[in-house]
Coordinates of C-alpha atoms in Angstrom, one line a residue:
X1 CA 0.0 0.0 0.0
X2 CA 2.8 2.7 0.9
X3 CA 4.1 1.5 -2.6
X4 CA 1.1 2.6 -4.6
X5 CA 1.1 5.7 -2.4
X6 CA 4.4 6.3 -3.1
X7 CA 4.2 6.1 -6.5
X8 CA 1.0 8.5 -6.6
X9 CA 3.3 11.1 -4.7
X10 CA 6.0 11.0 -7.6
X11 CA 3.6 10.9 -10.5
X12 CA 1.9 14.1 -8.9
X13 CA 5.2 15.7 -8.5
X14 CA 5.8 14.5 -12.3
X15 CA 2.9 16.2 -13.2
X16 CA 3.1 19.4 -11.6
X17 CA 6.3 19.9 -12.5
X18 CA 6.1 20.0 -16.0
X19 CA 2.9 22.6 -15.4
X20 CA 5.5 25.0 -13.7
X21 CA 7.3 24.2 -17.0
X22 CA 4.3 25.2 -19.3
X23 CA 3.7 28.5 -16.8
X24 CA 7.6 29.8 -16.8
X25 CA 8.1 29.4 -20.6
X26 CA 10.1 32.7 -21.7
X27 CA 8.7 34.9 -23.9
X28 CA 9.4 35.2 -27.9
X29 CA 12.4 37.9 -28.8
X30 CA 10.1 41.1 -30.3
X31 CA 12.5 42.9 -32.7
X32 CA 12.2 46.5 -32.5
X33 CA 10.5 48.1 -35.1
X34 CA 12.0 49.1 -38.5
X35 CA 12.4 53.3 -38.5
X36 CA 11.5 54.2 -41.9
X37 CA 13.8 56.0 -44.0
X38 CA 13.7 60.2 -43.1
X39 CA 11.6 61.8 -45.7
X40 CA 13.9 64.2 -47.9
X41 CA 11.2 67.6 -48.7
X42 CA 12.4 68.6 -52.6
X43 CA 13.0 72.5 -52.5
X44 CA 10.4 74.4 -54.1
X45 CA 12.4 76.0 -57.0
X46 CA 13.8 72.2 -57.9
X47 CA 9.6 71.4 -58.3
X48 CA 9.4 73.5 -61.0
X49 CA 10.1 74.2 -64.5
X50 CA 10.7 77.5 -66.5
X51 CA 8.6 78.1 -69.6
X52 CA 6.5 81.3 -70.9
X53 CA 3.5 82.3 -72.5
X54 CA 3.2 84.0 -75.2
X55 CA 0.6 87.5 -75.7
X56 CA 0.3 89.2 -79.1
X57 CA -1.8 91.8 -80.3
X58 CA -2.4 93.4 -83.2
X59 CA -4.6 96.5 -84.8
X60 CA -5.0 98.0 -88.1
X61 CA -6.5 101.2 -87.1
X62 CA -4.0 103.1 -85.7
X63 CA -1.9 100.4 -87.2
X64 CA 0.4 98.6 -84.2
X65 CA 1.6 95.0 -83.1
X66 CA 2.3 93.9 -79.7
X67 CA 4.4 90.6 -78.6
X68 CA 5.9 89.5 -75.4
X69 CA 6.8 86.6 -73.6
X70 CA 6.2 86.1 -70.1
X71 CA 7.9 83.7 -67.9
X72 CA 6.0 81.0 -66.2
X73 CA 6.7 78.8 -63.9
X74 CA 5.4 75.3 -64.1
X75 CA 5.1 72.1 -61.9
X76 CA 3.3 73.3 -58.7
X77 CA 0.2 74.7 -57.7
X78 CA 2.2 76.3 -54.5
X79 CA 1.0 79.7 -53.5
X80 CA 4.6 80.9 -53.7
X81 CA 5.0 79.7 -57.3
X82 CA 1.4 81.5 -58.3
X83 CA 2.5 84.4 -56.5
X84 CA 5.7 84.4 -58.8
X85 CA 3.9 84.1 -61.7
X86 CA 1.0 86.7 -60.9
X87 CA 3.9 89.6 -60.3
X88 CA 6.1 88.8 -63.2
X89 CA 3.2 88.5 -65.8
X90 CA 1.6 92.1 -63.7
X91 CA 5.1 93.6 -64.3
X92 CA 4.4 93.1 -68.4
X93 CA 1.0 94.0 -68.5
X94 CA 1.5 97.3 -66.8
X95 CA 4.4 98.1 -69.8
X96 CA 1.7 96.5 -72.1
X97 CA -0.9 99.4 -70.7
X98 CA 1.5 101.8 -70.9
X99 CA 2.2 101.7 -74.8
X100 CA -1.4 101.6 -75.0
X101 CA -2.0 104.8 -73.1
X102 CA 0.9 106.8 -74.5
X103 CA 1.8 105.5 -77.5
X104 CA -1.8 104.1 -79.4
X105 CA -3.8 106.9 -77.9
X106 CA -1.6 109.2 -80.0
X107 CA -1.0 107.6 -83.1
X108 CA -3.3 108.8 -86.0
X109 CA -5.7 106.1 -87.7
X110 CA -3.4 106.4 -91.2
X111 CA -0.3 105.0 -90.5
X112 CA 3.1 107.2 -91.6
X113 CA 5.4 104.4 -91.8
X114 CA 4.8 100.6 -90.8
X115 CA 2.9 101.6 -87.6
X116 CA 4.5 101.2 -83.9
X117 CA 5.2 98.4 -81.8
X118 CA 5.9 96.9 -78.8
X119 CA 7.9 93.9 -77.9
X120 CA 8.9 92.7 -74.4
X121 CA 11.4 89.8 -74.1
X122 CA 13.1 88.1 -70.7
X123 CA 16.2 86.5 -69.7
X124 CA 16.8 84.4 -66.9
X125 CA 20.1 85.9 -65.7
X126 CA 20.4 83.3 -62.6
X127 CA 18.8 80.5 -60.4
X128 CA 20.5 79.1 -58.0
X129 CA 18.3 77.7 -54.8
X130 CA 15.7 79.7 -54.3
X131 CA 17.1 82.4 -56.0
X132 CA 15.8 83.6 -59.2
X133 CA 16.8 86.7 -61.2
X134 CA 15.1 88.0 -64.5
X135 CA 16.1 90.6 -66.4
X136 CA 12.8 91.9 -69.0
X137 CA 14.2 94.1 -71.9
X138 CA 11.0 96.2 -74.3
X139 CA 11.4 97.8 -77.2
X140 CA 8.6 100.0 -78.4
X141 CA 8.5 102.4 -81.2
X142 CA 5.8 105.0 -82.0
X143 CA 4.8 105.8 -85.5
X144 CA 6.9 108.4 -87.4
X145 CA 9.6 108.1 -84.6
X146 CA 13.0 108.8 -85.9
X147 CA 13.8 105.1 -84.0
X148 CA 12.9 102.8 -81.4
X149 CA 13.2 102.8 -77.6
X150 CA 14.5 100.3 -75.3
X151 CA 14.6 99.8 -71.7
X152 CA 14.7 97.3 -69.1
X153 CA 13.3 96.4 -65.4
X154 CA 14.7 93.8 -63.4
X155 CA 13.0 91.0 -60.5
X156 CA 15.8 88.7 -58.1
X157 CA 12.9 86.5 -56.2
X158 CA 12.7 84.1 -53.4
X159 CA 11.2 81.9 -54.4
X160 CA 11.4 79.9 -50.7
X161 CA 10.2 82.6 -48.7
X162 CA 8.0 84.2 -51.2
X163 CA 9.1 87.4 -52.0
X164 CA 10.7 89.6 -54.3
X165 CA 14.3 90.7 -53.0
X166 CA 14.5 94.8 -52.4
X167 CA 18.6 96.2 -53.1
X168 CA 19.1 97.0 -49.4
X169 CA 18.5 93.5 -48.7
X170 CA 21.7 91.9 -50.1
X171 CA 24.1 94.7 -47.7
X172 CA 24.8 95.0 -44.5
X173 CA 22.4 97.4 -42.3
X174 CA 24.0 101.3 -42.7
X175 CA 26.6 99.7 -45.2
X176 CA 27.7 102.6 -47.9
X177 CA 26.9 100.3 -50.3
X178 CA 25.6 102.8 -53.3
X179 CA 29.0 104.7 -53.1
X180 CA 31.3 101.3 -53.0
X181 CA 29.0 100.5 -56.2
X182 CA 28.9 104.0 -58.0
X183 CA 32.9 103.9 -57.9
X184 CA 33.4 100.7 -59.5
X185 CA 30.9 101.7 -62.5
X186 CA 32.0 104.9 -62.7
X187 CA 35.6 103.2 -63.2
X188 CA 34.4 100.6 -65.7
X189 CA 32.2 103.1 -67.6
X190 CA 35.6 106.1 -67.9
X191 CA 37.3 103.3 -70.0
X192 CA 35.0 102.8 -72.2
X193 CA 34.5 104.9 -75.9
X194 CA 30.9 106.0 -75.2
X195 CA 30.9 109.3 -74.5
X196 CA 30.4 109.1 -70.8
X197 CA 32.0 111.9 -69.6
X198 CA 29.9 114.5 -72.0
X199 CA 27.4 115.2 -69.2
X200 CA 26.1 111.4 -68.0
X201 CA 28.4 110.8 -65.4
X202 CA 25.0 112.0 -62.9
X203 CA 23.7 108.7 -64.4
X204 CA 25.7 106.6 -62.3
X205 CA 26.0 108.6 -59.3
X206 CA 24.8 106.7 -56.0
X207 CA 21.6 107.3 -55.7
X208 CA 19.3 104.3 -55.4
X209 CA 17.1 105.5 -58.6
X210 CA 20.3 105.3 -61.0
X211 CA 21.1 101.5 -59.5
X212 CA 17.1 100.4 -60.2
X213 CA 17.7 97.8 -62.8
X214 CA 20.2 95.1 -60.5
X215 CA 20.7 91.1 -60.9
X216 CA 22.4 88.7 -59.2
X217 CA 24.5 86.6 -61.4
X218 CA 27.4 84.4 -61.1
X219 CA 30.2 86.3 -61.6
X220 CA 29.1 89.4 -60.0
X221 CA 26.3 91.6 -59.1
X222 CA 25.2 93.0 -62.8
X223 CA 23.8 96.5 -63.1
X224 CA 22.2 97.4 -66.7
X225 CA 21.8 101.5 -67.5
X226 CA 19.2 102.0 -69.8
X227 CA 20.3 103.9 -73.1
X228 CA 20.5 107.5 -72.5
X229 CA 21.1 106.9 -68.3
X230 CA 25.1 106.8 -68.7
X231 CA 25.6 107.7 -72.2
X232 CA 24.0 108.6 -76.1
X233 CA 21.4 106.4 -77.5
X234 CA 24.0 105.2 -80.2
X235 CA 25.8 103.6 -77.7
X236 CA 22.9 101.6 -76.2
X237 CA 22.4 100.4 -72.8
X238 CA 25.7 99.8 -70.9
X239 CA 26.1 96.8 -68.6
X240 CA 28.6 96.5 -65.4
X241 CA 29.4 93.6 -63.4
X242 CA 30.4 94.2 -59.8
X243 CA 32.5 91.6 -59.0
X244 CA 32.3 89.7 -55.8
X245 CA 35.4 90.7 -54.0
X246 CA 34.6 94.2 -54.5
X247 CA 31.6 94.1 -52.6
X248 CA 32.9 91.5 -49.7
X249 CA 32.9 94.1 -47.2
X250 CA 29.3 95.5 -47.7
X251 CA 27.2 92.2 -48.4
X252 CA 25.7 90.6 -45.6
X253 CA 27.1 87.5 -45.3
X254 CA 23.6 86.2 -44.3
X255 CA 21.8 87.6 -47.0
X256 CA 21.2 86.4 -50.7
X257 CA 24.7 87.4 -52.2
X258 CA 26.5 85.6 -48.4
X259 CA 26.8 82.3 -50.5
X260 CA 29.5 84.4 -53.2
X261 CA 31.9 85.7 -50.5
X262 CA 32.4 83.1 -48.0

């Protein structure tokens, strides 16, 4: 009898045994969970594309063609890249209305030669970033004029933040800036055959009105005097380049042009 009971006791111990077993088992190894790979935002200006659009117009009474070719970008519906595209196409439209109003109004109904006209053209001087930097050139002519007219306007945008970039930007705050400028032009221009010093040297004096027409480009920063400004209409609109180094110690090295003298 105390053999059976024995052998009871061990079986139970058997048994309960292998259910603490069962009860202490270890949990599975969880591996941590995969981090997906950062998400890399595409800068705004490397969204888009540069095309134009073209407007023409034309009347035969007063006789007159219009044609131009506005910039555009393309790619994105941003509200950055709309507001881009609103100012630049604006900035034609308002020369547009201009020959309209001052030039058509006048012109009589009977043409005296082929009629006037008005072209506006763009060039895309630099983009770099979010920098972008258009240079817009019209020519316009009235009917019977002895010739045509040409001028320019300039627009250096951000397109990151959204803005068009003002001149006092680029320099540091209370920087003489306009004079380091004026002497470098006023260097260039002396050298050159175009009659500069027969009373247009006030054209490149440093006021902010004579330094209007401004973009940023690679080699330096390039300021375009209309014909007229800096010398006779014969010798057409004159260009300077400011090179970099000359302007080291006014630019703000945080500002748009910081990238060109570090």
């Amino acid at each position: 009898m105390k053999s059976i009971n024995m052998h009871r006791f061990l079986m139970m111990s058997l048994a309960l045994g292998l259910m603490a077993c069962d009860l202490v088992t270890p949990s599975p190894t969880i591996a941590p969970p995969l981090t997906p790979p950062a998400q890399t935002q595409v800068p705004l200006s490397a969204q888009v594309t540069l095309s134009f659009v073209s407007f023409k117009e034309e009347s035969q009474s007063p006789t007159y063609s219009i044609n131009a070719q506005i910039p555009k970008l393309i790619g994105s519906e941003d509200a950055r890249v709309r507001a881009l595209n609103k100012q630049v196409n604006d900035l034609i439209q308002q020369e547009i209305e201009y020959f309209r109003e001052n030039i058509i109004r006048h012109m009589p109904l009977t043409p005296l030669s082929n009629g006037s006209f008005f072209e506006a053209q763009y060039t895309l001087v630099f983009q770099s970033g979010d920098l972008w930097s258009f240079k817009f050139n019209f020519t316009g002519y009235a009917d019977g004029a002895a010739h045509p007219y040409h001028y320019s306007t300039t627009l250096n945008y951000d397109l990151e933040q959204g803005g068009k970039l003002s001149f006092d930007q680029l320099f540091l705050p209370d920087a003489n800036y306009l004079e380091v400028i004026s002497s470098y032009c006023i260097a260039e221009l002396s050298k050159r055959d175009i009659g500069f010093y027969a009373g247009f040297e006030q054209g490149a004096e440093p006021i902010a009105e004579n330094y209007r027409n401004w973009n940023i480009s690679n080699e330096g920063l390039m300021i375009t005097f209309d014909e007229y400004q800096v010398a006779p209409y014969a010798a057409g609109p004159q260009i300077v380049i400011v090179p970099y180094p000359v302007l080291a110690k006014v630019v703000d090295p945080q500002g748009p042009l910081g990238r060109f003298i570090r």
